[in-house]
Amino acid sequence: MKKIVYKNYLLGVLLLLFAFNSVDRLALGLVLQDIKADLHLTDTQLGLLTGIAFALFYAIVGIPIARWADRGNRVTIIAVTAAVWSVMVVLCGAAGNFVQLLLIRAAVGVGEAGCVPPAHSLIADYFDRGERPKAIAVYMMGGSLSLLIGYFLAGWLNQFYGWRAMFVLLGLPGLVLAVLAWRSLREPRLDKADAPDGIAASPAPQPSLREVWLTLWANATFRHLLFCFSAVFFFGYGILQWQPTFFIRSYGLKTGELGTWFAAVNGVSGLIGTYAGGALASRYAVNNERLQLRVIALLFSSFGAIYALVYLSPDRYMAFALMGIATLGAAAANGPIFGAIQSLVPERMRAITIAIIYLFSNLIGMGLGPLAAGALSDALRPWAGDESLRYALLALCPGYLWGGWHLWRASRTVNRDMEAVQTAR
């Protein structure tokens, strides 16, 4: 019973850490228009600020951190990096120009790189294959919770106190969570290391980066999942970071009202969809990753079509309703996809596998997606005027079909590749 209680507590703490790990990115998207006016920036500069400046460091630093996580104390890694990103988010409020904010955002990326890969690896140690889709879905609900916090709280904080005070107040909770993780979470590897002689097996040597890459690349399912993440992150982050600005420009909403709408629509839909996807997969498709991936492929394809209608809507209310439907379906993919990845790779490659996926998907997606959307908006301005951002985001929506196609291809090989990994173990 105590073990079950601790596992749930572990998930709860990691969920909250993940929520505040991405709050600042959502808040930044919400206040782009205010930062643009305050620091006199262009849309292309804003795209650079929200994209490659953060993603380059987030993705690259994630590799050595994940290598450390595959052999070291993951609780220490999570706690220390949480403290780093929290301090850097606070410092965002002190930036006086574009270059300063660019450098601070890069430092935020370094800290936030230490959250997700170690957490996925830690969860996989406490939950078996059949439990992982639901357990990881619970963890990934932190992303939806960040929508509630990041949009609602950040929107009103910005409207009442300005974007600088907003960043200071959003960074402080991460410091509290860093101390909580440090003091209350346990690294299971330490329990094994302290076991009496003859009980704990000696840990297998950590594979080299070359061996990791060759092993993963030989796995056809992993290749398609990697391509899927890269495509979906490119189009998805391009849309996500500019979505608040679109509603401000096209519908004249204030950040407080907009944050409330986004928290209600994206946050609640994301929470429901993420939990439902993991729970349904663990109940009706347990150990059946092929069925899970095929259902998600269909959801991703429909998601792209519904999202396109958001930017063709005649009023804000229809746009918000369509966003809620699309987010519900897209969020359902989180648990099954990440659960399949953790079961698809050897134990000593779990954290580095997530880091490699994030390396490519963040450099391509988070790094270039917002920049591409901003540059496309600037390019369309002579033709579309103030509605140029609407058409730039509309042009990105079909990209989800590309991601869905790779998921379908992954479903055709996942059983074979899963059996090969189980046999090797």
CSV table of C-alpha atoms in Angstrom, one decimal:
chain,number,residue,atom,x,y,z
A,1,MET,CA,0.0,0.0,0.0
A,2,LYS,CA,2.8,2.4,0.9
A,3,LYS,CA,4.4,1.7,-2.5
A,4,ILE,CA,1.2,2.6,-4.3
A,5,VAL,CA,0.9,5.8,-2.3
A,6,TYR,CA,4.4,6.8,-3.0
A,7,LYS,CA,4.1,6.1,-6.7
A,8,ASN,CA,1.1,8.4,-6.9
A,9,TYR,CA,2.9,11.0,-4.9
A,10,LEU,CA,5.9,10.8,-7.2
A,11,LEU,CA,3.6,11.4,-10.2
A,12,GLY,CA,2.0,14.3,-8.5
A,13,VAL,CA,5.3,16.1,-7.8
A,14,LEU,CA,6.6,15.4,-11.3
A,15,LEU,CA,3.4,16.6,-12.8
A,16,LEU,CA,3.6,20.0,-10.9
A,17,LEU,CA,7.3,20.3,-12.0
A,18,PHE,CA,6.4,19.7,-15.6
A,19,ALA,CA,3.5,22.2,-15.4
A,20,PHE,CA,5.8,25.0,-14.2
A,21,ASN,CA,8.6,23.8,-16.5
A,22,SER,CA,6.5,25.1,-19.5
A,23,VAL,CA,4.5,27.9,-17.9
A,24,ASP,CA,6.9,30.6,-19.0
A,25,ARG,CA,6.8,29.6,-22.6
A,26,LEU,CA,3.0,29.9,-22.7
A,27,ALA,CA,3.2,33.2,-20.8
A,28,LEU,CA,5.7,34.5,-23.3
A,29,GLY,CA,3.4,33.7,-26.2
A,30,LEU,CA,0.6,35.6,-24.4
A,31,VAL,CA,2.6,38.8,-23.9
A,32,LEU,CA,4.4,38.9,-27.2
A,33,GLN,CA,2.4,41.9,-28.3
A,34,ASP,CA,3.3,43.8,-25.1
A,35,ILE,CA,7.0,42.9,-25.4
A,36,LYS,CA,6.9,44.0,-29.1
A,37,ALA,CA,5.6,47.4,-28.1
A,38,ASP,CA,7.9,47.8,-25.1
A,39,LEU,CA,11.1,46.7,-26.8
A,40,HIS,CA,10.2,47.8,-30.3
A,41,LEU,CA,10.6,44.4,-32.0
A,42,THR,CA,9.4,42.9,-35.3
A,43,ASP,CA,7.5,39.7,-35.7
A,44,THR,CA,10.6,38.0,-37.0
A,45,GLN,CA,12.5,39.0,-33.9
A,46,LEU,CA,9.7,37.7,-31.7
A,47,GLY,CA,9.8,34.4,-33.6
A,48,LEU,CA,13.5,34.2,-33.0
A,49,LEU,CA,13.0,35.0,-29.3
A,50,THR,CA,10.3,32.3,-28.8
A,51,GLY,CA,12.0,29.8,-31.1
A,52,ILE,CA,15.7,29.0,-31.8
A,53,ALA,CA,17.1,31.2,-28.9
A,54,PHE,CA,15.4,28.8,-26.4
A,55,ALA,CA,15.2,25.6,-28.4
A,56,LEU,CA,18.9,25.5,-29.4
A,57,PHE,CA,20.1,25.3,-25.7
A,58,TYR,CA,17.1,23.3,-24.5
A,59,ALA,CA,17.7,20.6,-27.1
A,60,ILE,CA,21.5,20.4,-27.1
A,61,VAL,CA,22.0,20.6,-23.4
A,62,GLY,CA,19.3,17.9,-23.0
A,63,ILE,CA,21.7,15.3,-24.4
A,64,PRO,CA,24.4,15.4,-21.7
A,65,ILE,CA,21.8,15.8,-19.0
A,66,ALA,CA,20.0,12.7,-20.3
A,67,ARG,CA,23.3,10.8,-20.4
A,68,TRP,CA,23.7,11.7,-16.7
A,69,ALA,CA,20.1,10.7,-16.0
A,70,ASP,CA,20.7,7.2,-17.5
A,71,ARG,CA,23.4,6.4,-15.0
A,72,GLY,CA,23.1,8.9,-12.1
A,73,ASN,CA,20.6,10.4,-9.6
A,74,ARG,CA,17.6,11.6,-11.5
A,75,VAL,CA,16.0,13.3,-8.5
A,76,THR,CA,19.1,15.5,-8.0
A,77,ILE,CA,19.1,16.4,-11.7
A,78,ILE,CA,15.4,17.3,-11.6
A,79,ALA,CA,15.7,19.4,-8.5
A,80,VAL,CA,18.9,21.3,-9.5
A,81,THR,CA,17.7,22.1,-13.0
A,82,ALA,CA,14.3,23.2,-11.7
A,83,ALA,CA,16.0,25.7,-9.5
A,84,VAL,CA,18.1,27.0,-12.4
A,85,TRP,CA,15.1,27.5,-14.8
A,86,SER,CA,13.1,29.2,-12.0
A,87,VAL,CA,15.8,31.8,-11.3
A,88,MET,CA,16.1,32.5,-15.0
A,89,VAL,CA,12.4,33.0,-15.5
A,90,VAL,CA,12.5,35.6,-12.7
A,91,LEU,CA,15.3,37.4,-14.5
A,92,CYS,CA,13.2,37.6,-17.7
A,93,GLY,CA,11.4,40.4,-15.9
A,94,ALA,CA,14.6,42.4,-15.7
A,95,ALA,CA,15.5,42.3,-19.4
A,96,GLY,CA,16.0,45.8,-20.9
A,97,ASN,CA,16.4,45.0,-24.6
A,98,PHE,CA,16.1,42.3,-27.2
A,99,VAL,CA,19.7,40.9,-26.7
A,100,GLN,CA,19.3,40.6,-22.9
A,101,LEU,CA,16.0,38.8,-23.2
A,102,LEU,CA,17.4,36.5,-25.9
A,103,LEU,CA,20.3,35.5,-23.6
A,104,ILE,CA,18.1,35.0,-20.6
A,105,ARG,CA,15.7,32.8,-22.6
A,106,ALA,CA,18.7,30.7,-23.7
A,107,ALA,CA,19.6,30.2,-20.0
A,108,VAL,CA,16.0,29.2,-19.3
A,109,GLY,CA,16.3,26.6,-21.9
A,110,VAL,CA,19.4,25.1,-20.2
A,111,GLY,CA,17.5,24.7,-17.0
A,112,GLU,CA,14.3,23.4,-18.5
A,113,ALA,CA,16.2,20.7,-20.4
A,114,GLY,CA,16.7,18.8,-17.2
A,115,CYS,CA,13.0,18.1,-16.5
A,116,VAL,CA,11.4,15.8,-19.0
A,117,PRO,CA,13.9,13.0,-19.9
A,118,PRO,CA,14.8,12.2,-16.3
A,119,ALA,CA,11.2,12.2,-15.3
A,120,HIS,CA,10.2,9.8,-18.0
A,121,SER,CA,13.0,7.5,-17.1
A,122,LEU,CA,12.0,7.6,-13.4
A,123,ILE,CA,8.4,6.9,-14.1
A,124,ALA,CA,9.3,3.9,-16.3
A,125,ASP,CA,11.2,2.4,-13.3
A,126,TYR,CA,8.1,2.6,-11.0
A,127,PHE,CA,5.4,1.5,-13.6
A,128,ASP,CA,5.4,-1.6,-15.8
A,129,ARG,CA,4.6,-1.7,-19.5
A,130,GLY,CA,0.9,-2.0,-19.1
A,131,GLU,CA,0.7,0.8,-16.6
A,132,ARG,CA,2.9,3.2,-18.5
A,133,PRO,CA,0.4,4.8,-20.9
A,134,LYS,CA,-1.8,5.9,-18.0
A,135,ALA,CA,1.1,6.8,-15.7
A,136,ILE,CA,2.8,8.9,-18.3
A,137,ALA,CA,-0.5,10.5,-19.3
A,138,VAL,CA,-0.9,11.6,-15.7
A,139,TYR,CA,2.5,13.1,-15.8
A,140,MET,CA,1.9,14.8,-19.2
A,141,MET,CA,-1.3,16.4,-17.7
A,142,GLY,CA,1.3,18.8,-16.4
A,143,GLY,CA,1.4,20.3,-19.9
A,144,SER,CA,-2.4,21.0,-19.7
A,145,LEU,CA,-2.1,22.2,-16.2
A,146,SER,CA,0.5,24.7,-17.4
A,147,LEU,CA,-2.1,26.0,-19.9
A,148,LEU,CA,-4.4,26.7,-17.0
A,149,ILE,CA,-1.7,28.4,-15.0
A,150,GLY,CA,0.2,30.0,-17.8
A,151,TYR,CA,-2.8,31.5,-19.6
A,152,PHE,CA,-5.1,32.4,-16.8
A,153,LEU,CA,-2.7,33.5,-14.2
A,154,ALA,CA,-0.2,35.1,-16.6
A,155,GLY,CA,-3.0,36.9,-18.5
A,156,TRP,CA,-4.3,38.7,-15.5
A,157,LEU,CA,-0.9,39.3,-13.9
A,158,ASN,CA,0.2,40.9,-17.1
A,159,GLN,CA,-2.9,43.0,-17.4
A,160,PHE,CA,-2.7,44.3,-13.9
A,161,TYR,CA,1.1,44.4,-13.2
A,162,GLY,CA,2.8,44.2,-16.6
A,163,TRP,CA,4.8,41.5,-18.3
A,164,ARG,CA,8.0,42.0,-16.1
A,165,ALA,CA,6.2,41.4,-12.8
A,166,MET,CA,4.4,38.5,-14.4
A,167,PHE,CA,7.7,36.6,-15.1
A,168,VAL,CA,8.9,37.3,-11.6
A,169,LEU,CA,5.8,35.8,-10.0
A,170,LEU,CA,5.7,32.8,-12.4
A,171,GLY,CA,9.3,31.9,-11.6
A,172,LEU,CA,9.0,31.7,-7.8
A,173,PRO,CA,6.9,28.5,-7.5
A,174,GLY,CA,9.5,26.5,-9.3
A,175,LEU,CA,12.0,27.1,-6.5
A,176,VAL,CA,9.6,25.7,-3.9
A,177,LEU,CA,9.0,22.6,-6.1
A,178,ALA,CA,12.7,22.1,-6.6
A,179,VAL,CA,13.2,21.9,-2.8
A,180,LEU,CA,10.2,19.6,-2.4
A,181,ALA,CA,11.6,17.2,-5.0
A,182,TRP,CA,15.1,17.3,-3.4
A,183,ARG,CA,13.7,16.5,0.0
A,184,SER,CA,10.9,14.0,-0.7
A,185,LEU,CA,11.6,12.0,-3.9
A,186,ARG,CA,13.7,8.8,-4.0
A,187,GLU,CA,16.1,7.5,-6.6
A,188,PRO,CA,15.5,3.8,-6.9
A,189,ARG,CA,19.0,3.1,-8.1
A,190,LEU,CA,20.3,4.2,-4.6
A,191,ASP,CA,18.0,1.5,-3.0
A,192,LYS,CA,19.6,-1.1,-5.3
A,193,ALA,CA,23.1,0.2,-4.5
A,194,ASP,CA,22.5,-0.1,-0.8
A,195,ALA,CA,21.1,-3.7,-1.0
A,196,PRO,CA,23.0,-6.5,0.6
A,197,ASP,CA,25.7,-8.3,-1.5
A,198,GLY,CA,24.2,-10.8,-3.8
A,199,ILE,CA,20.8,-9.2,-4.0
A,200,ALA,CA,21.4,-6.2,-6.3
A,201,ALA,CA,22.8,-6.9,-9.7
A,202,SER,CA,25.7,-4.8,-10.9
A,203,PRO,CA,24.4,-2.2,-13.3
A,204,ALA,CA,25.2,-2.7,-17.0
A,205,PRO,CA,27.7,-0.3,-18.5
A,206,GLN,CA,26.3,2.7,-20.1
A,207,PRO,CA,26.3,2.5,-23.9
A,208,SER,CA,28.2,5.1,-25.9
A,209,LEU,CA,26.3,7.8,-27.8
A,210,ARG,CA,27.2,6.1,-31.0
A,211,GLU,CA,25.8,2.8,-29.8
A,212,VAL,CA,22.7,4.5,-28.6
A,213,TRP,CA,22.1,6.2,-32.0
A,214,LEU,CA,22.8,3.0,-34.0
A,215,THR,CA,20.4,1.0,-31.8
A,216,LEU,CA,17.7,3.6,-32.1
A,217,TRP,CA,18.1,4.2,-35.8
A,218,ALA,CA,17.9,0.5,-36.5
A,219,ASN,CA,14.5,0.6,-34.9
A,220,ALA,CA,12.0,1.4,-37.7
A,221,THR,CA,9.3,2.4,-35.2
A,222,PHE,CA,11.5,4.8,-33.5
A,223,ARG,CA,12.5,6.4,-36.8
A,224,HIS,CA,8.9,7.1,-37.7
A,225,LEU,CA,8.1,8.4,-34.2
A,226,LEU,CA,11.2,10.8,-34.5
A,227,PHE,CA,10.0,12.1,-37.8
A,228,CYS,CA,6.5,12.5,-36.4
A,229,PHE,CA,7.6,14.5,-33.5
A,230,SER,CA,9.8,16.7,-35.6
A,231,ALA,CA,7.0,17.5,-38.0
A,232,VAL,CA,4.3,18.0,-35.4
A,233,PHE,CA,6.6,20.2,-33.2
A,234,PHE,CA,7.4,22.4,-36.2
A,235,PHE,CA,3.8,23.1,-37.1
A,236,GLY,CA,2.5,22.9,-33.6
A,237,TYR,CA,4.9,25.3,-32.0
A,238,GLY,CA,4.6,27.7,-34.9
A,239,ILE,CA,0.9,27.8,-34.2
A,240,LEU,CA,1.0,27.6,-30.3
A,241,GLN,CA,3.4,30.5,-29.8
A,242,TRP,CA,1.5,32.9,-32.1
A,243,GLN,CA,-2.0,31.9,-31.2
A,244,PRO,CA,-2.5,34.4,-28.4
A,245,THR,CA,-1.2,37.2,-30.6
A,246,PHE,CA,-3.6,36.1,-33.3
A,247,PHE,CA,-6.6,36.5,-31.0
A,248,ILE,CA,-5.3,39.9,-29.8
A,249,ARG,CA,-4.8,41.2,-33.3
A,250,SER,CA,-7.8,39.7,-35.0
A,251,TYR,CA,-10.4,39.9,-32.2
A,252,GLY,CA,-9.1,42.7,-30.0
A,253,LEU,CA,-9.0,40.7,-26.8
A,254,LYS,CA,-7.0,41.9,-23.7
A,255,THR,CA,-4.5,39.5,-22.1
A,256,GLY,CA,-6.7,38.9,-19.0
A,257,GLU,CA,-9.8,37.9,-21.0
A,258,LEU,CA,-7.7,36.0,-23.5
A,259,GLY,CA,-5.9,34.1,-20.7
A,260,THR,CA,-9.2,33.1,-19.2
A,261,TRP,CA,-10.5,31.8,-22.5
A,262,PHE,CA,-7.3,29.8,-23.2
A,263,ALA,CA,-7.2,28.3,-19.8
A,264,ALA,CA,-10.8,27.2,-20.0
A,265,VAL,CA,-10.6,25.9,-23.6
A,266,ASN,CA,-7.0,24.5,-24.0
A,267,GLY,CA,-6.3,23.8,-20.3
A,268,VAL,CA,-9.5,21.9,-19.5
A,269,SER,CA,-9.6,20.1,-22.9
A,270,GLY,CA,-6.0,19.2,-22.5
A,271,LEU,CA,-6.4,17.8,-19.0
A,272,ILE,CA,-9.4,15.7,-20.0
A,273,GLY,CA,-7.9,14.5,-23.3
A,274,THR,CA,-4.5,13.6,-21.8
A,275,TYR,CA,-5.9,11.6,-19.0
A,276,ALA,CA,-8.5,9.9,-21.1
A,277,GLY,CA,-6.0,8.9,-23.8
A,278,GLY,CA,-3.7,7.2,-21.2
A,279,ALA,CA,-6.5,5.6,-19.2
A,280,LEU,CA,-8.3,4.2,-22.3
A,281,ALA,CA,-5.0,2.8,-23.7
A,282,SER,CA,-4.2,1.1,-20.4
A,283,ARG,CA,-7.7,-0.4,-20.2
A,284,TYR,CA,-8.8,-1.3,-23.7
A,285,ALA,CA,-5.4,-1.6,-25.6
A,286,VAL,CA,-3.1,-2.8,-22.8
A,287,ASN,CA,0.2,-4.0,-24.4
A,288,ASN,CA,-1.3,-3.3,-27.8
A,289,GLU,CA,0.9,-0.4,-29.0
A,290,ARG,CA,-0.1,-1.1,-32.7
A,291,LEU,CA,-3.8,-0.2,-32.0
A,292,GLN,CA,-2.8,2.8,-29.8
A,293,LEU,CA,-0.6,4.3,-32.6
A,294,ARG,CA,-3.2,3.8,-35.3
A,295,VAL,CA,-5.9,5.6,-33.2
A,296,ILE,CA,-3.5,8.4,-32.5
A,297,ALA,CA,-2.7,8.7,-36.2
A,298,LEU,CA,-6.3,9.2,-37.0
A,299,LEU,CA,-6.7,11.8,-34.2
A,300,PHE,CA,-3.7,13.8,-35.4
A,301,SER,CA,-5.0,13.9,-39.0
A,302,SER,CA,-8.4,15.1,-37.8
A,303,PHE,CA,-6.7,17.6,-35.5
A,304,GLY,CA,-5.1,19.4,-38.4
A,305,ALA,CA,-8.3,19.7,-40.3
A,306,ILE,CA,-10.2,21.0,-37.3
A,307,TYR,CA,-7.5,23.5,-36.4
A,308,ALA,CA,-7.6,24.9,-39.9
A,309,LEU,CA,-11.2,25.8,-39.3
A,310,VAL,CA,-10.2,27.9,-36.2
A,311,TYR,CA,-8.5,30.5,-38.6
A,312,LEU,CA,-11.5,30.5,-40.9
A,313,SER,CA,-14.0,31.1,-38.2
A,314,PRO,CA,-16.1,34.3,-38.5
A,315,ASP,CA,-16.0,35.0,-34.7
A,316,ARG,CA,-14.0,34.3,-31.6
A,317,TYR,CA,-16.6,31.9,-30.0
A,318,MET,CA,-16.6,29.5,-32.9
A,319,ALA,CA,-12.8,29.6,-33.0
A,320,PHE,CA,-12.6,28.8,-29.3
A,321,ALA,CA,-15.1,25.9,-29.6
A,322,LEU,CA,-13.1,24.4,-32.4
A,323,MET,CA,-9.8,24.8,-30.5
A,324,GLY,CA,-11.3,22.9,-27.6
A,325,ILE,CA,-12.4,20.0,-29.8
A,326,ALA,CA,-9.0,19.8,-31.5
A,327,THR,CA,-7.0,20.0,-28.2
A,328,LEU,CA,-9.1,17.2,-26.7
A,329,GLY,CA,-8.1,14.9,-29.5
A,330,ALA,CA,-4.5,15.9,-29.7
A,331,ALA,CA,-3.9,15.7,-26.0
A,332,ALA,CA,-5.0,12.1,-26.0
A,333,ALA,CA,-1.9,11.1,-27.8
A,334,ASN,CA,0.6,12.0,-25.0
A,335,GLY,CA,0.3,8.9,-22.8
A,336,PRO,CA,0.3,6.2,-25.4
A,337,ILE,CA,3.1,7.7,-27.5
A,338,PHE,CA,5.5,8.3,-24.7
A,339,GLY,CA,4.5,5.0,-23.0
A,340,ALA,CA,5.3,3.1,-26.2
A,341,ILE,CA,8.7,4.8,-26.4
A,342,GLN,CA,9.7,3.8,-22.9
A,343,SER,CA,8.8,0.2,-23.7
A,344,LEU,CA,10.5,0.3,-27.1
A,345,VAL,CA,14.1,1.0,-25.8
A,346,PRO,CA,16.5,-0.6,-23.4
A,347,GLU,CA,16.4,0.6,-19.8
A,348,ARG,CA,19.8,2.3,-20.0
A,349,MET,CA,18.6,4.3,-23.0
A,350,ARG,CA,15.3,5.7,-21.7
A,351,ALA,CA,16.3,9.2,-20.8
A,352,ILE,CA,18.7,9.7,-23.7
A,353,THR,CA,16.0,8.5,-26.1
A,354,ILE,CA,13.6,11.2,-24.9
A,355,ALA,CA,16.4,13.7,-25.1
A,356,ILE,CA,17.2,12.7,-28.7
A,357,ILE,CA,13.6,13.0,-29.7
A,358,TYR,CA,13.5,16.5,-28.1
A,359,LEU,CA,16.8,17.4,-29.7
A,360,PHE,CA,15.4,17.0,-33.2
A,361,SER,CA,11.8,18.0,-32.6
A,362,ASN,CA,12.8,21.1,-30.6
A,363,LEU,CA,15.5,22.3,-32.9
A,364,ILE,CA,13.3,21.8,-35.9
A,365,GLY,CA,9.9,22.5,-34.3
A,366,MET,CA,10.4,24.9,-31.3
A,367,GLY,CA,13.4,26.5,-32.9
A,368,LEU,CA,12.1,27.1,-36.4
A,369,GLY,CA,8.3,26.8,-36.1
A,370,PRO,CA,7.7,30.2,-34.4
A,371,LEU,CA,10.4,31.8,-36.5
A,372,ALA,CA,8.8,30.5,-39.7
A,373,ALA,CA,5.3,31.7,-38.6
A,374,GLY,CA,6.6,35.1,-37.8
A,375,ALA,CA,8.5,35.5,-41.0
A,376,LEU,CA,5.5,34.2,-43.0
A,377,SER,CA,3.3,36.7,-41.3
A,378,ASP,CA,5.7,39.5,-42.2
A,379,ALA,CA,5.8,38.3,-45.8
A,380,LEU,CA,2.0,38.2,-46.1
A,381,ARG,CA,1.5,41.6,-44.5
A,382,PRO,CA,1.6,43.6,-47.9
A,383,TRP,CA,-1.2,41.4,-49.1
A,384,ALA,CA,-3.2,40.6,-46.0
A,385,GLY,CA,-2.5,43.6,-43.8
A,386,ASP,CA,-3.4,43.1,-40.1
A,387,GLU,CA,-4.8,39.7,-40.9
A,388,SER,CA,-1.4,38.3,-42.1
A,389,LEU,CA,-0.9,36.2,-39.0
A,390,ARG,CA,-4.3,34.5,-39.5
A,391,TYR,CA,-3.2,33.2,-42.9
A,392,ALA,CA,0.3,32.3,-41.7
A,393,LEU,CA,-1.1,30.1,-39.0
A,394,LEU,CA,-3.7,28.6,-41.4
A,395,ALA,CA,-0.9,27.6,-43.8
A,396,LEU,CA,0.8,25.5,-41.0
A,397,CYS,CA,-2.3,23.4,-40.1
A,398,PRO,CA,-1.9,20.7,-42.8
A,399,GLY,CA,1.4,19.7,-41.3
A,400,TYR,CA,-0.4,17.5,-38.8
A,401,LEU,CA,-1.3,15.2,-41.6
A,402,TRP,CA,2.4,14.5,-42.1
A,403,GLY,CA,2.8,13.6,-38.5
A,404,GLY,CA,-0.3,11.3,-38.7
A,405,TRP,CA,1.2,9.5,-41.7
A,406,HIS,CA,4.4,8.7,-39.7
A,407,LEU,CA,2.4,7.4,-36.8
A,408,TRP,CA,0.5,5.0,-39.1
A,409,ARG,CA,3.8,3.8,-40.5
A,410,ALA,CA,5.1,3.3,-37.0
A,411,SER,CA,2.1,1.1,-36.1
A,412,ARG,CA,3.1,-1.3,-38.8
A,413,THR,CA,6.4,-2.2,-37.2
A,414,VAL,CA,5.9,-1.6,-33.5
A,415,ASN,CA,5.0,-5.2,-32.6
A,416,ARG,CA,8.1,-6.6,-34.3
A,417,ASP,CA,10.4,-4.0,-32.7
A,418,MET,CA,8.8,-4.4,-29.3
A,419,GLU,CA,9.4,-8.1,-29.4
A,420,ALA,CA,13.0,-7.6,-30.4
A,421,VAL,CA,13.6,-5.3,-27.4
A,422,GLN,CA,11.9,-7.7,-25.0
A,423,THR,CA,14.0,-10.6,-26.3
A,424,ALA,CA,17.2,-8.7,-25.9
A,425,ARG,CA,16.2,-7.9,-22.3
